């Protein structure tokens, strides 16, 4: 269940519409990025990753866009389904760093 | 598929108890990680290990220790549990360099009374 005080950005979309979830990263030296999906009560699940030598990568129903100029990452989900309801968060890493840095996440809710 | 398993989904312990959280991965990954996840604070790295018997402190190691005696197993130990250690604990593993995807287990929700 939800915890009181959990203040995540929320995105509500109609079932069947496309969803765009955004992430701003802070380190201009970051060169590897991952999107995760976390359903309630479960661990984060890998969705898609992208390296800084690319600006777009596509998976099944998902596309990640990377804009290094403005340090912005987005996840696009096509034809959003009820099963896409979750918290989505991005993670970044730069070469030589020993850990990923995770964003706070965005809660995606699907309206029937 | 990568599989990361954690020994318990839910645990209830009393203040002062010693708590062991176990994590096992089946993909021969070199790197393993322990995080805790709290509302409003996101994922915070406690400890990680890049090889057997090796460990590195993360951002919030105080009150925790770890053990990695075998490549596939990474244990998180709370020497004397406290109420502020009530949290969701997530284990992850990754192959090779840090610039590989981390795969997470299902999490252990720990309540310390």
Coordinates of C-alpha atoms in Angstrom, one line a residue:
Chain A
X1 CA 0.0 0.0 0.0
X2 CA 0.9 3.6 -0.2
X3 CA 2.7 5.4 2.6
X4 CA 1.5 8.8 3.8
X5 CA 4.1 11.4 3.0
X6 CA 5.3 9.8 -0.2
X7 CA 5.5 12.8 -2.5
X8 CA 6.2 11.5 -6.0
X9 CA 5.4 13.3 -9.2
X10 CA 2.4 11.7 -10.7
X11 CA 1.3 11.2 -14.2
X12 CA -2.2 10.1 -15.1
X13 CA -3.0 8.9 -18.6
X14 CA -5.9 7.3 -20.3
X15 CA -5.6 3.6 -21.2
X16 CA -4.4 3.4 -24.8
X17 CA -2.7 6.8 -24.8
X18 CA 1.0 7.2 -24.9
X19 CA 2.9 8.1 -21.7
X20 CA 6.0 10.2 -21.4
X21 CA 8.0 10.2 -18.2
X22 CA 10.8 12.6 -17.7
X23 CA 14.0 12.6 -15.7
X24 CA 16.6 15.3 -15.3
X25 CA 20.1 14.2 -14.4
X26 CA 22.7 16.3 -12.7
X27 CA 26.1 15.0 -13.7
X28 CA 27.2 16.0 -17.2
X29 CA 29.8 13.2 -17.0
X30 CA 27.1 10.5 -16.7
X31 CA 27.3 8.2 -19.7
X32 CA 25.0 5.3 -18.9
X33 CA 21.3 5.5 -18.0
X34 CA 18.7 3.0 -17.0
X35 CA 14.9 3.1 -16.6
X36 CA 13.3 0.9 -14.0
X37 CA 9.7 0.1 -13.2
X38 CA 8.6 -0.7 -9.7
X39 CA 5.2 -2.1 -9.0
X40 CA 3.7 -1.9 -5.5
X41 CA 5.4 -4.3 -3.1
X42 CA 8.0 -5.5 -5.7
X43 CA 11.6 -4.8 -6.5
X44 CA 12.5 -2.5 -9.4
X45 CA 12.4 -4.2 -12.8
X46 CA 14.8 -3.2 -15.6
X47 CA 13.0 -1.7 -18.6
X48 CA 15.6 -0.3 -20.9
X49 CA 19.0 1.3 -20.9
X50 CA 21.0 3.8 -23.1
X51 CA 24.5 4.9 -23.3
X52 CA 25.6 8.4 -24.0
X53 CA 26.8 7.7 -27.6
X54 CA 23.1 7.3 -28.5
X55 CA 20.2 9.6 -28.3
X56 CA 17.4 7.1 -28.8
X57 CA 16.8 3.5 -28.1
X58 CA 13.7 1.5 -28.6
X59 CA 12.4 -1.6 -26.9
X60 CA 9.0 -3.3 -26.9
X61 CA 6.5 -0.5 -26.6
X62 CA 9.1 1.7 -24.9
X63 CA 11.5 4.3 -26.2
X64 CA 14.1 6.1 -24.3
X65 CA 15.3 9.5 -25.5
X66 CA 18.5 11.1 -24.2
X67 CA 19.3 14.8 -24.6
X68 CA 22.8 15.4 -23.3
X69 CA 22.6 19.1 -24.0
X70 CA 20.0 19.8 -21.4
X71 CA 20.8 16.6 -19.3
X72 CA 17.3 15.2 -19.8
X73 CA 16.1 11.6 -20.2
X74 CA 12.6 10.5 -21.1
X75 CA 10.8 7.2 -21.3
X76 CA 7.9 6.9 -23.7
X77 CA 5.4 4.1 -23.3
X78 CA 3.2 3.4 -26.3
X79 CA -0.5 2.4 -25.9
X80 CA -0.4 2.5 -22.1
X81 CA -2.0 -0.5 -20.5
X82 CA -3.3 -1.1 -16.9
X83 CA -0.3 -3.3 -16.2
X84 CA 1.9 -0.2 -16.8
X85 CA 0.8 1.3 -13.5
X86 CA 3.9 1.6 -11.4
X87 CA 6.6 3.9 -10.2
X88 CA 9.2 4.6 -12.8
X89 CA 12.6 5.9 -12.0
X90 CA 15.8 6.6 -13.9
X91 CA 19.4 5.8 -12.8
X92 CA 22.6 7.3 -14.1
X93 CA 26.2 6.3 -13.9
X94 CA 29.4 7.8 -15.1
X95 CA 32.5 6.0 -16.2
X96 CA 34.6 5.1 -13.2
X97 CA 31.9 5.6 -10.7
X98 CA 31.2 2.7 -8.4
X99 CA 27.5 3.1 -8.1
X100 CA 24.3 4.1 -9.9
X101 CA 22.5 7.3 -8.8
X102 CA 18.8 6.8 -8.7
X103 CA 16.1 9.4 -9.3
X104 CA 13.1 9.7 -7.0
X105 CA 10.6 8.3 -9.4
X106 CA 7.3 9.2 -11.1
X107 CA 4.1 7.4 -10.3
X108 CA 2.2 6.4 -13.4
X109 CA -1.6 5.8 -13.0
X110 CA -3.8 4.5 -15.8
X111 CA -7.4 5.8 -16.1
X112 CA -9.8 3.3 -17.7
Chain B
X1 CA 16.6 -14.5 -17.1
X2 CA 18.6 -13.1 -14.2
X3 CA 17.2 -14.2 -10.9
X4 CA 17.9 -12.5 -7.7
X5 CA 16.2 -13.9 -4.6
X6 CA 15.9 -12.7 -1.1
X7 CA 15.4 -14.9 1.9
X8 CA 12.3 -13.3 3.2
X9 CA 9.6 -11.0 1.9
X10 CA 8.5 -9.8 5.3
X11 CA 10.3 -9.8 8.7
X12 CA 9.4 -8.5 12.1
X13 CA 12.1 -8.1 14.6
X14 CA 12.6 -6.5 18.0
X15 CA 14.9 -3.7 18.9
X16 CA 18.4 -5.0 19.7
X17 CA 18.0 -8.3 17.8
X18 CA 20.7 -9.3 15.2
X19 CA 19.1 -9.6 11.8
X20 CA 20.4 -11.4 8.7
X21 CA 19.1 -10.6 5.3
X22 CA 20.2 -13.0 2.6
X23 CA 20.5 -12.5 -1.1
X24 CA 21.3 -15.0 -3.8
X25 CA 21.8 -14.5 -7.6
X26 CA 22.1 -17.2 -10.1
X27 CA 23.8 -15.4 -13.0
X28 CA 27.4 -15.5 -11.8
X29 CA 27.5 -11.8 -11.4
X30 CA 30.6 -10.2 -9.9
X31 CA 28.8 -7.2 -8.3
X32 CA 26.2 -7.3 -5.6
X33 CA 24.5 -4.4 -3.8
X34 CA 22.2 -3.7 -0.8
X35 CA 19.9 -0.8 -0.8
X36 CA 17.2 0.5 1.4
X37 CA 14.1 2.2 0.1
X38 CA 12.1 4.7 2.1
X39 CA 9.3 7.0 1.2
X40 CA 10.6 10.4 0.0
X41 CA 14.2 9.2 0.1
X42 CA 14.3 6.9 -2.8
X43 CA 17.0 4.1 -3.1
X44 CA 20.0 4.5 -0.9
X45 CA 23.1 2.3 -1.2
X46 CA 24.2 0.7 2.0
X47 CA 27.0 -1.6 0.9
X48 CA 28.2 -3.2 -2.3
X49 CA 30.7 -5.9 -3.2
X50 CA 32.6 -6.4 -6.5
X51 CA 34.1 -9.7 -5.6
X52 CA 34.1 -12.5 -3.1
X53 CA 35.2 -11.3 0.3
X54 CA 35.4 -7.7 -0.9
X55 CA 33.0 -5.0 0.3
X56 CA 32.7 -1.3 -0.1
X57 CA 30.7 1.2 1.9
X58 CA 27.8 2.9 0.2
X59 CA 26.1 6.1 1.3
X60 CA 24.6 4.9 4.5
X61 CA 26.6 2.0 6.0
X62 CA 26.2 2.9 9.7
X63 CA 24.5 0.2 11.7
X64 CA 25.0 -2.4 8.9
X65 CA 27.6 -4.9 7.9
X66 CA 27.8 -7.4 5.0
X67 CA 29.3 -10.7 4.2
X68 CA 30.2 -12.2 0.8
X69 CA 31.8 -15.6 1.3
X70 CA 30.5 -17.0 -2.0
X71 CA 30.1 -15.3 -5.3
X72 CA 26.4 -15.9 -5.5
X73 CA 25.5 -14.9 -2.0
X74 CA 25.6 -11.4 -0.3
X75 CA 24.3 -11.0 3.2
X76 CA 23.3 -7.9 5.0
X77 CA 23.6 -7.9 8.8
X78 CA 22.0 -5.6 11.3
X79 CA 24.1 -6.1 14.4
X80 CA 21.5 -4.5 16.7
X81 CA 18.3 -3.6 15.0
X82 CA 16.8 -0.3 15.7
X83 CA 13.4 1.2 14.9
X84 CA 14.9 3.6 12.3
X85 CA 16.0 0.5 10.4
X86 CA 12.4 -0.3 9.5
X87 CA 12.5 -0.2 5.8
X88 CA 12.3 -2.0 2.5
X89 CA 15.6 -3.7 1.7
X90 CA 16.6 -4.4 -1.9
X91 CA 19.4 -6.6 -3.1
X92 CA 20.7 -6.2 -6.7
X93 CA 23.4 -7.8 -8.8
X94 CA 25.3 -6.8 -12.0
X95 CA 27.9 -8.3 -14.2
X96 CA 31.3 -7.0 -15.0
X97 CA 31.8 -3.3 -14.7
X98 CA 29.5 -1.1 -12.8
X99 CA 28.2 0.1 -16.1
X100 CA 26.0 -2.9 -16.4
X101 CA 22.4 -3.1 -15.5
X102 CA 21.6 -3.9 -11.9
X103 CA 19.0 -6.5 -11.4
X104 CA 16.9 -6.4 -8.3
X105 CA 15.4 -9.0 -6.0
X106 CA 11.8 -8.7 -4.8
X107 CA 12.7 -6.9 -1.6
X108 CA 12.4 -7.6 2.1
X109 CA 10.1 -5.4 4.2
X110 CA 11.6 -5.2 7.7
X111 CA 9.7 -3.9 10.6
X112 CA 11.6 -3.3 13.8
X113 CA 9.5 -3.0 16.9

